[in-house]
PDB file of C-alpha atoms in Angstrom:
ATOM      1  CA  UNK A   1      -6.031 -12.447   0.935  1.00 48.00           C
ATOM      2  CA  UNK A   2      -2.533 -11.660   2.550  1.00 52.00           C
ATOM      3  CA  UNK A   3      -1.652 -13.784   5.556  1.00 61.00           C
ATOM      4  CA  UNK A   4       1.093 -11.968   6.707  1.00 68.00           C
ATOM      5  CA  UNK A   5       0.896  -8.246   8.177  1.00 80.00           C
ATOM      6  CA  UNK A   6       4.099  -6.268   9.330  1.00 83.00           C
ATOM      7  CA  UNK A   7       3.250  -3.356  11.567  1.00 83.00           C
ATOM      8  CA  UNK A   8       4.657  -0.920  11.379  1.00 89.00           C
ATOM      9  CA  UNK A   9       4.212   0.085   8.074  1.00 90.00           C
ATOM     10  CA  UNK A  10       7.665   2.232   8.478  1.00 93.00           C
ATOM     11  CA  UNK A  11      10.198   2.400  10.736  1.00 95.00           C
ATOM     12  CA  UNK A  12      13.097   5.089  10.519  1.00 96.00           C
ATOM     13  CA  UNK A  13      16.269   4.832  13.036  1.00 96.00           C
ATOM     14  CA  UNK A  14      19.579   6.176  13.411  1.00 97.00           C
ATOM     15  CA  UNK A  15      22.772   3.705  13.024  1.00 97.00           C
ATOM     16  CA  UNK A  16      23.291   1.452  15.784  1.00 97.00           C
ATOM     17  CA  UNK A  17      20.153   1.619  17.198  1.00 97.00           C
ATOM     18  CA  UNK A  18      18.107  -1.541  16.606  1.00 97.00           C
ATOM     19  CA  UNK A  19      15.063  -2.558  14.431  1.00 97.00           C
ATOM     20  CA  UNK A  20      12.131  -4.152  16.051  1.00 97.00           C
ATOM     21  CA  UNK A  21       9.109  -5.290  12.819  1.00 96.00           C
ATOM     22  CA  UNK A  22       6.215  -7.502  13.696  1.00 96.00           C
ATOM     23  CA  UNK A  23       4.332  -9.709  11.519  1.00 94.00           C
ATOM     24  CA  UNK A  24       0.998 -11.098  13.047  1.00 93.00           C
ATOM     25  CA  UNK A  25      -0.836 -13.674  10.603  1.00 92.00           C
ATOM     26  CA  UNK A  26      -4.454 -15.694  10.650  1.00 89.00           C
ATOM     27  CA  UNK A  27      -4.140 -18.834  10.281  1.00 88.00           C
ATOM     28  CA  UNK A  28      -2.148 -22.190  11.431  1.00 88.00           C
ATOM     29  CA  UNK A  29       1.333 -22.452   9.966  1.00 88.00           C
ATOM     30  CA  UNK A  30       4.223 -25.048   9.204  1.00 85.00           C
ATOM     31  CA  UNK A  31       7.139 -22.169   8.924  1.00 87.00           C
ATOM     32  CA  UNK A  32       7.619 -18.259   8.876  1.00 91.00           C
ATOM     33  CA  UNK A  33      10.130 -16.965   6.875  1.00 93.00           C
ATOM     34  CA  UNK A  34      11.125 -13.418   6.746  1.00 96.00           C
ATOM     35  CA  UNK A  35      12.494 -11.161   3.749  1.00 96.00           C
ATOM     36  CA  UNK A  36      14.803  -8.287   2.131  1.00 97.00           C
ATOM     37  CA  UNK A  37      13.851  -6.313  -0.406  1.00 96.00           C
ATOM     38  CA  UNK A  38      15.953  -3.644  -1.007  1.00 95.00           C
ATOM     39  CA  UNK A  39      14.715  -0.874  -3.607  1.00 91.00           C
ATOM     40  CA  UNK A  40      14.624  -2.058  -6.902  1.00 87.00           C
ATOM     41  CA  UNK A  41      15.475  -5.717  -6.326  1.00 90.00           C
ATOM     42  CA  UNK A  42      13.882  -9.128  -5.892  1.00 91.00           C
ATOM     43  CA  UNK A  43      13.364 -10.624  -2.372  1.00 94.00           C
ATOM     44  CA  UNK A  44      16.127 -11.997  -0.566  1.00 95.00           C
ATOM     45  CA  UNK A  45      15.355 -15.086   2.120  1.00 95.00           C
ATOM     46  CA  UNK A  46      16.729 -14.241   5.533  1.00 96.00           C
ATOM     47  CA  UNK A  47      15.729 -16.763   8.377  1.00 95.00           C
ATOM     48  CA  UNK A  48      13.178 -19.240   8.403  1.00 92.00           C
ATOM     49  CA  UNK A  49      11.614 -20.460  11.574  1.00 93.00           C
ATOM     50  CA  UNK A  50       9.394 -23.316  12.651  1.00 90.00           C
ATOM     51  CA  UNK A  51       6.241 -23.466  13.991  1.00 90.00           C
ATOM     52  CA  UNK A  52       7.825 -25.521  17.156  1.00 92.00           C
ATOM     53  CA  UNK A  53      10.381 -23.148  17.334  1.00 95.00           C
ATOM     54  CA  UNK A  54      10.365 -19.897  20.121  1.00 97.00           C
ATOM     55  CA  UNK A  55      13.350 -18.339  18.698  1.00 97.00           C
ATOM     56  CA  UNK A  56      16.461 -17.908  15.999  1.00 97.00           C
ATOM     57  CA  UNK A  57      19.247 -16.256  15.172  1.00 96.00           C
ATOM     58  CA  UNK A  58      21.475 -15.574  12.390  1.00 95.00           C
ATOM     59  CA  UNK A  59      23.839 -12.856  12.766  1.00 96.00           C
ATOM     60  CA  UNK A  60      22.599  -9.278  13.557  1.00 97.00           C
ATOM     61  CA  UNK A  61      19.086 -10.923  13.269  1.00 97.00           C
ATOM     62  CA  UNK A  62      17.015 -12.257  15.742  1.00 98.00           C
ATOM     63  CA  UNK A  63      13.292 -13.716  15.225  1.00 98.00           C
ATOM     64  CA  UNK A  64      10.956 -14.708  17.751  1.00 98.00           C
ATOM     65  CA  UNK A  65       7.707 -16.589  17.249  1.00 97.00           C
ATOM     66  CA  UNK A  66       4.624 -17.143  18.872  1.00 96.00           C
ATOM     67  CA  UNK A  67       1.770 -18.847  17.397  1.00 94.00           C
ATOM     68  CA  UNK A  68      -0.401 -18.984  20.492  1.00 95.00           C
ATOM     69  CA  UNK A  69      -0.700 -15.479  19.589  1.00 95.00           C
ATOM     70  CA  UNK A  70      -0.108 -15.490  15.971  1.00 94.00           C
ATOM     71  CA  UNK A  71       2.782 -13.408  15.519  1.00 95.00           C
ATOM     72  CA  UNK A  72       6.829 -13.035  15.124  1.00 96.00           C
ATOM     73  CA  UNK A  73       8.883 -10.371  15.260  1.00 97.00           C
ATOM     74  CA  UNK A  74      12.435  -9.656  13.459  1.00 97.00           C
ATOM     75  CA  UNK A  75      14.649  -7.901  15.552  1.00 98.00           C
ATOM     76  CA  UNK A  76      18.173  -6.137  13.688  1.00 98.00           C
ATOM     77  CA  UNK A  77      20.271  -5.091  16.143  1.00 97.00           C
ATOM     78  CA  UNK A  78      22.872  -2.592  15.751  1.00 97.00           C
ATOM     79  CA  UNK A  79      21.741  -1.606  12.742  1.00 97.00           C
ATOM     80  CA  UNK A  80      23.952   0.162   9.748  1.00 97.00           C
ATOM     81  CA  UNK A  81      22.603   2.323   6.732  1.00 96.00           C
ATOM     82  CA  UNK A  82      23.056  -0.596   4.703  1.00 96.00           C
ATOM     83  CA  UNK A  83      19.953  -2.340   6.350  1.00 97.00           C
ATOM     84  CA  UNK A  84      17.933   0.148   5.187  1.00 97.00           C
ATOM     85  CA  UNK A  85      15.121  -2.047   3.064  1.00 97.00           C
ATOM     86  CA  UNK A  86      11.694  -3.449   3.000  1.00 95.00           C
ATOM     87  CA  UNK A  87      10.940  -5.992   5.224  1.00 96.00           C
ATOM     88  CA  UNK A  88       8.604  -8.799   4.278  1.00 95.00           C
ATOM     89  CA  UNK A  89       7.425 -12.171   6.578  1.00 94.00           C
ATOM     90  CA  UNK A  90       5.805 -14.910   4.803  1.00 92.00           C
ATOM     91  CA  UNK A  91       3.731 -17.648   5.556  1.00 89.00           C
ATOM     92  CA  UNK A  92       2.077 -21.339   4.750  1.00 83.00           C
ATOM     93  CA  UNK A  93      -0.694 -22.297   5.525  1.00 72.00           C
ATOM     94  CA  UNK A  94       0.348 -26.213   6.273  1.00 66.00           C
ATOM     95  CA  UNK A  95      -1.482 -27.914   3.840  1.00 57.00           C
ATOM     96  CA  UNK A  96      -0.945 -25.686   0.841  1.00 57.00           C
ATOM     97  CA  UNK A  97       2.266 -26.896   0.193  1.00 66.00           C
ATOM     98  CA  UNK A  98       4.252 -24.409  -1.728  1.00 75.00           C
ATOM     99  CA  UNK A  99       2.620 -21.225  -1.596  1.00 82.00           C
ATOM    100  CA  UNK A 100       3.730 -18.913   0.318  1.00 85.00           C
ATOM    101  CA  UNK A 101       1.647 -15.585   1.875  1.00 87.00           C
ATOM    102  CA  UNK A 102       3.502 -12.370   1.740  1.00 89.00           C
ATOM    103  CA  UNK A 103       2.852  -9.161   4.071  1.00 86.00           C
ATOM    104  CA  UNK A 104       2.749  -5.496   2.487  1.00 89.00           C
ATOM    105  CA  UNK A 105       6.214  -5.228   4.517  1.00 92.00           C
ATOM    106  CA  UNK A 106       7.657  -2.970   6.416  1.00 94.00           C
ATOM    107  CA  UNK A 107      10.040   0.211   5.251  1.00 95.00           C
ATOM    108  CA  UNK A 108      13.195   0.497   7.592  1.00 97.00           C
ATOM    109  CA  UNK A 109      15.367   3.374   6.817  1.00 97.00           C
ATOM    110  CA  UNK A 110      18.397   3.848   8.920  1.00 97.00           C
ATOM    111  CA  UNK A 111      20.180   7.253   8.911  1.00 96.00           C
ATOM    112  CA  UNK A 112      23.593   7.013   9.073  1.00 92.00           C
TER     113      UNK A 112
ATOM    114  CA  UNK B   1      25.023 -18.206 -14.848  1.00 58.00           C
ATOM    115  CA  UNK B   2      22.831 -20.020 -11.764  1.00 68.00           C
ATOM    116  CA  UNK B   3      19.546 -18.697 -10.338  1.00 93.00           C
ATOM    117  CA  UNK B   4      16.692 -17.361 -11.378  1.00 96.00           C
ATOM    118  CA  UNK B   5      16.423 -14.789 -13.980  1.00 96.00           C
ATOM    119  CA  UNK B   6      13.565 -12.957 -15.691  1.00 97.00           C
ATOM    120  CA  UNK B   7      14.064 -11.276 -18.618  1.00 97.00           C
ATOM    121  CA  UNK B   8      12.713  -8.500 -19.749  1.00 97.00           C
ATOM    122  CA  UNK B   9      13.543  -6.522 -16.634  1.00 96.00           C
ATOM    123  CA  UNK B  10      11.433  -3.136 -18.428  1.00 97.00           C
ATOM    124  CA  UNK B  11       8.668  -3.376 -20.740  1.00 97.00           C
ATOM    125  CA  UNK B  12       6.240  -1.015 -22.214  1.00 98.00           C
ATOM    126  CA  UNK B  13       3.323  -2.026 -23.952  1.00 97.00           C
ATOM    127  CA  UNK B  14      -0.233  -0.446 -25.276  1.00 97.00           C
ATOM    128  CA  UNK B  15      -3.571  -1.729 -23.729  1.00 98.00           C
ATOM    129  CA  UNK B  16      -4.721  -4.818 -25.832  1.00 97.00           C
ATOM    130  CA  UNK B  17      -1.681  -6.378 -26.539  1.00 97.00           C
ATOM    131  CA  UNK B  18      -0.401  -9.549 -25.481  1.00 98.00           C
ATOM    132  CA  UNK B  19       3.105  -9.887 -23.484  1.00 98.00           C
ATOM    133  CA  UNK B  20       5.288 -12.417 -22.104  1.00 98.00           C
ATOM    134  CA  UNK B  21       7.273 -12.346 -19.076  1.00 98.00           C
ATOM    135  CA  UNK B  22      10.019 -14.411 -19.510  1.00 98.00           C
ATOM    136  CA  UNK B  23      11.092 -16.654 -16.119  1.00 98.00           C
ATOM    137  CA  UNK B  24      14.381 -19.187 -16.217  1.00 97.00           C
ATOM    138  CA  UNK B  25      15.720 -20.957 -13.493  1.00 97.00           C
ATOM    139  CA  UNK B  26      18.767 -22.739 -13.115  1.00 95.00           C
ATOM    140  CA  UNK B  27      18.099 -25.524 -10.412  1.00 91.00           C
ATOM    141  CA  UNK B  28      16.006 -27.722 -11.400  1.00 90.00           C
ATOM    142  CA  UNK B  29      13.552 -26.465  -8.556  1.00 93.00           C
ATOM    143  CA  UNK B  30      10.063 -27.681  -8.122  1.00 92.00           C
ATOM    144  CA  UNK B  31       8.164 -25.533  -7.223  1.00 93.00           C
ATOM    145  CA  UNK B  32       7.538 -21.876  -9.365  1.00 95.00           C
ATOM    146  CA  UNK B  33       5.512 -18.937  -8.924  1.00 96.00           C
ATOM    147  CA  UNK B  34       4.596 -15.720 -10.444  1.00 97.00           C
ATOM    148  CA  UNK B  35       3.597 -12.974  -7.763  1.00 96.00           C
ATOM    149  CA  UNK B  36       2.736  -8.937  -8.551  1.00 96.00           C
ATOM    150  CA  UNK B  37       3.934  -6.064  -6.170  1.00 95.00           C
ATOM    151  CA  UNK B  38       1.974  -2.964  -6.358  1.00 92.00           C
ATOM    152  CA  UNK B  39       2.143   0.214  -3.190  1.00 84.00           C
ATOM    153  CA  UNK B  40      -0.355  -0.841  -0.497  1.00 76.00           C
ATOM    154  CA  UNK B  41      -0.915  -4.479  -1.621  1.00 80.00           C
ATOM    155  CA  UNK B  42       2.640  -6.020  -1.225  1.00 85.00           C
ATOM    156  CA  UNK B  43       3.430  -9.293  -3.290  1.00 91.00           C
ATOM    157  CA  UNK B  44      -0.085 -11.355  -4.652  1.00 92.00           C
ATOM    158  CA  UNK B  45       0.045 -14.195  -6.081  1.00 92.00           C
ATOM    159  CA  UNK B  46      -0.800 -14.730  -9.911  1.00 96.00           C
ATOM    160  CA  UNK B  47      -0.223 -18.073 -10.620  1.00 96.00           C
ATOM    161  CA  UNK B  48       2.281 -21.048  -9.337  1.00 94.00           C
ATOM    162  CA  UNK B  49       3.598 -24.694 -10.554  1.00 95.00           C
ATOM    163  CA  UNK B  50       4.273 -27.042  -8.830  1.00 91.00           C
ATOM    164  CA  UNK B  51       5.545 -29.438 -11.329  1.00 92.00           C
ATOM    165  CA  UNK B  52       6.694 -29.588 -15.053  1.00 93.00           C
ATOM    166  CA  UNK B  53       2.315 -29.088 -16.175  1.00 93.00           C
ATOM    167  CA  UNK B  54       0.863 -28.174 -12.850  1.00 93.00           C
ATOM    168  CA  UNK B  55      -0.141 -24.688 -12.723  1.00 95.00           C
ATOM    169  CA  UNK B  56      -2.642 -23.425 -10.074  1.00 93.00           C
ATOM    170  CA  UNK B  57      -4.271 -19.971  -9.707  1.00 94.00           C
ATOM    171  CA  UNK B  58      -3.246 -17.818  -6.988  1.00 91.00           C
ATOM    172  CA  UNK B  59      -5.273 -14.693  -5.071  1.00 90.00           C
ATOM    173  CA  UNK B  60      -5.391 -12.485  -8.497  1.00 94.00           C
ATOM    174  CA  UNK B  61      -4.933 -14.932 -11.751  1.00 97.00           C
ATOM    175  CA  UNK B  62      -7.419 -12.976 -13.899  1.00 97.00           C
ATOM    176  CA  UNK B  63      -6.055 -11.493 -17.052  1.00 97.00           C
ATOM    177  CA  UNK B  64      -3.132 -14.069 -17.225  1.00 98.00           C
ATOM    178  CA  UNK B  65      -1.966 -17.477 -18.317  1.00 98.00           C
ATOM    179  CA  UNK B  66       0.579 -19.628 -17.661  1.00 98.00           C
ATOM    180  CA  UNK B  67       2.690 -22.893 -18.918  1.00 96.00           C
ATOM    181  CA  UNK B  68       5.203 -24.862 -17.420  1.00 97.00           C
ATOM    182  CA  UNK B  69       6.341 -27.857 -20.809  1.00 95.00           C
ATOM    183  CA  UNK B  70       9.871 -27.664 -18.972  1.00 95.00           C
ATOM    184  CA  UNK B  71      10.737 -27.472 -15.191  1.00 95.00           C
ATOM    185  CA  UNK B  72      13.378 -24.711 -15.321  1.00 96.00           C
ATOM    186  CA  UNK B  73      10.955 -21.860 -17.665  1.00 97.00           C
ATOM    187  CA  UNK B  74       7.619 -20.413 -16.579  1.00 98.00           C
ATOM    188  CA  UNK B  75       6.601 -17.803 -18.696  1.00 98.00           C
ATOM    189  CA  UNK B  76       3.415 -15.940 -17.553  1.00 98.00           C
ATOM    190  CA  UNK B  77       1.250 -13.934 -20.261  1.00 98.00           C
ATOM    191  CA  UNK B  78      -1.128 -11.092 -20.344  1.00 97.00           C
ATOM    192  CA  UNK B  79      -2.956 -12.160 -22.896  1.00 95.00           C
ATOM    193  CA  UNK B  80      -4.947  -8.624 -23.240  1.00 97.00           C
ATOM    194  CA  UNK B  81      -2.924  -6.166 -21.420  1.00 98.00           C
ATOM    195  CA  UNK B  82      -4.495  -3.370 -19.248  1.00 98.00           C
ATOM    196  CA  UNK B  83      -3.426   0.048 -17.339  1.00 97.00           C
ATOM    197  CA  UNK B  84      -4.240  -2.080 -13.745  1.00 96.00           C
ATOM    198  CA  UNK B  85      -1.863  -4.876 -14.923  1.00 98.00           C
ATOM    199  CA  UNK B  86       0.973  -1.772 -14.708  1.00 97.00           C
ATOM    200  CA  UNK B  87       2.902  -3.147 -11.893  1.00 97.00           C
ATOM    201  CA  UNK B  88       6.423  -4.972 -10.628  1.00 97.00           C
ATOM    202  CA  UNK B  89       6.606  -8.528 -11.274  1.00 98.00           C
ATOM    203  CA  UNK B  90       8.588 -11.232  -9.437  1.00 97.00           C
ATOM    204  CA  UNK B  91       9.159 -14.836 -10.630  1.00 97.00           C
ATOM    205  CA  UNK B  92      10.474 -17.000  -8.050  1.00 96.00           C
ATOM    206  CA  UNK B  93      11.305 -20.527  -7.106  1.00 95.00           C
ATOM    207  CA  UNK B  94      11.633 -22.785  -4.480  1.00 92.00           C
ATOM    208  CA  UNK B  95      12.190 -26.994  -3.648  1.00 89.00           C
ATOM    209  CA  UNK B  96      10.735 -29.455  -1.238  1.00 81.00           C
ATOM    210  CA  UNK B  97      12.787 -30.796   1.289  1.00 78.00           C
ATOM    211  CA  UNK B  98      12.983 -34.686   1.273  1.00 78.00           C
ATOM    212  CA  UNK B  99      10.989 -36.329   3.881  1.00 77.00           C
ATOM    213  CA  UNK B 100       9.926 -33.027   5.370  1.00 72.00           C
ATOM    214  CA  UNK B 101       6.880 -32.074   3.579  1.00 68.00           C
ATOM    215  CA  UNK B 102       7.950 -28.747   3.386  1.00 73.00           C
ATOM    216  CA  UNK B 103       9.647 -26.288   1.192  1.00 77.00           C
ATOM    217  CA  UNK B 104      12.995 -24.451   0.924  1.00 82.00           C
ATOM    218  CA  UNK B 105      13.466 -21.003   0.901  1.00 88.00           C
ATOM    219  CA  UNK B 106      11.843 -19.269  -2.489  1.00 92.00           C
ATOM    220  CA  UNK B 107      14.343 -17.485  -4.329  1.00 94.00           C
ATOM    221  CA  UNK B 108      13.307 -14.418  -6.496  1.00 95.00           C
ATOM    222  CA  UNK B 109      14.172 -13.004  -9.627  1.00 95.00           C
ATOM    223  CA  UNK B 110      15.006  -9.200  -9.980  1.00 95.00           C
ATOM    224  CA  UNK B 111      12.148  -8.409 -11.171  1.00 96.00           C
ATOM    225  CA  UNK B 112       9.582  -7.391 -14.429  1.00 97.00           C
ATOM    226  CA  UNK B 113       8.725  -3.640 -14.510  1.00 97.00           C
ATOM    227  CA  UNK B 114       5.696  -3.617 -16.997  1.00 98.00           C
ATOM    228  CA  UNK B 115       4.169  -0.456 -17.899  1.00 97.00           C
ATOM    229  CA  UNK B 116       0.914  -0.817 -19.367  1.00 98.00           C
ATOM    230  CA  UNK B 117      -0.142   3.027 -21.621  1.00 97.00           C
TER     231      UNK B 117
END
């Protein structure tokens, strides 16, 4: 079963505003990593974050985690038409080592 | 060239038959896995390796079969193809950090579009 699920299951926004995807999972976790797909293509890593970490940034992204309640969310801010992709989190489950636990992602399309 | 590649990117094949999804990576990464993307069910898990002969099932290994004789190739076969294998499939890879216990980032390949008629 998935562990990951990003709500919502699609998002659609104009250029510049910003992108706001959840991911809420089920069980205890080591990391949460979040991914691109654009159509077509494979996955493409964007941030990682730790289970003792609140927050991280790279770029236009932001993530936030919280496992009291089991969830992180990927903010994009000022988005472009270029961001416009499936959005996937991923987790462990801390003592499979390895495997990873994809969502069924989310679909942002941004309208230039 | 480095990464990860899969090759073929499009096949087409009859129900019965067997096929082999070709999956090549480039460094020396421990860690493998074979996942399926279909609408409404995201990426599952077939099958991963975690070593040059360690392979483990995933969530949905029936109907396939993997190897893994050499770290950088793991091929994954339907050994009796059928319509509900039709789907996208991603080979990726990824490494364990030393002294962390935990993995790298997976990296994917572009991708297996298999057609199953």
């Amino acid at each position: 079963s998935q562990q990951g699920e990003e709500d919502p299951q699609a998002l659609s926004i104009q250029e510049g505003e910003n992108a706001t995807m959840n991911c809420s999972y089920k069980t205890s976790i080591n990391n949460l990593q979040w991914y691109r797909q654009n159509s077509g293509r494979g996955l493409v890593h964007l941030i990682l974050i730790r289970s003792n970490e609140r927050e991280k940034h790279s770029g236009r992204l932001r993530v936030t985690l919280d496992t009291s309640k089991k969830s992180s969310s990927l903010l994009i801010t000022a988005s472009r038409a270029a961001d416009t992709a499936s959005y996937f989190c991923a987790t462990d489950r801390g003592s499979t080592l390895g495997r990873l636990y994809f969502g069924r992602g989310t679909q942002l399309t941004v309208w230039p | 060239d480095a990464g990860i590649t899969q090759s073929p990117r499009y096949k087409i094949t009859e129900t019965g038959r067997q096929v082999t999804l070709m999956c090549h990576q480039t460094w020396s990464h421990s860690y493998m896995f074979w996942y399926r993307q279909d609408l409404g069910h995201g990426l599952r898990l077939i099958y991963y390796s975690a070593a040059a002969d360690i392979t483990d099932k995933g969530e949905v290994p029936d109907g396939y079969v993997v190897s893994r004789s050499k770290t950088e190739n793991f091929p994954l076969t339907l050994e009796s193809a059928t319509r509900s294998q039709t789907s996208v499939y991603f080979c990726a890879s990824s490494d364990i950090l030393p002294g962390q216990g935990r993995n790298t980032e997976a990296f994917f390949g572009q991708g297996t579009r298999l057609t199953v008629v």
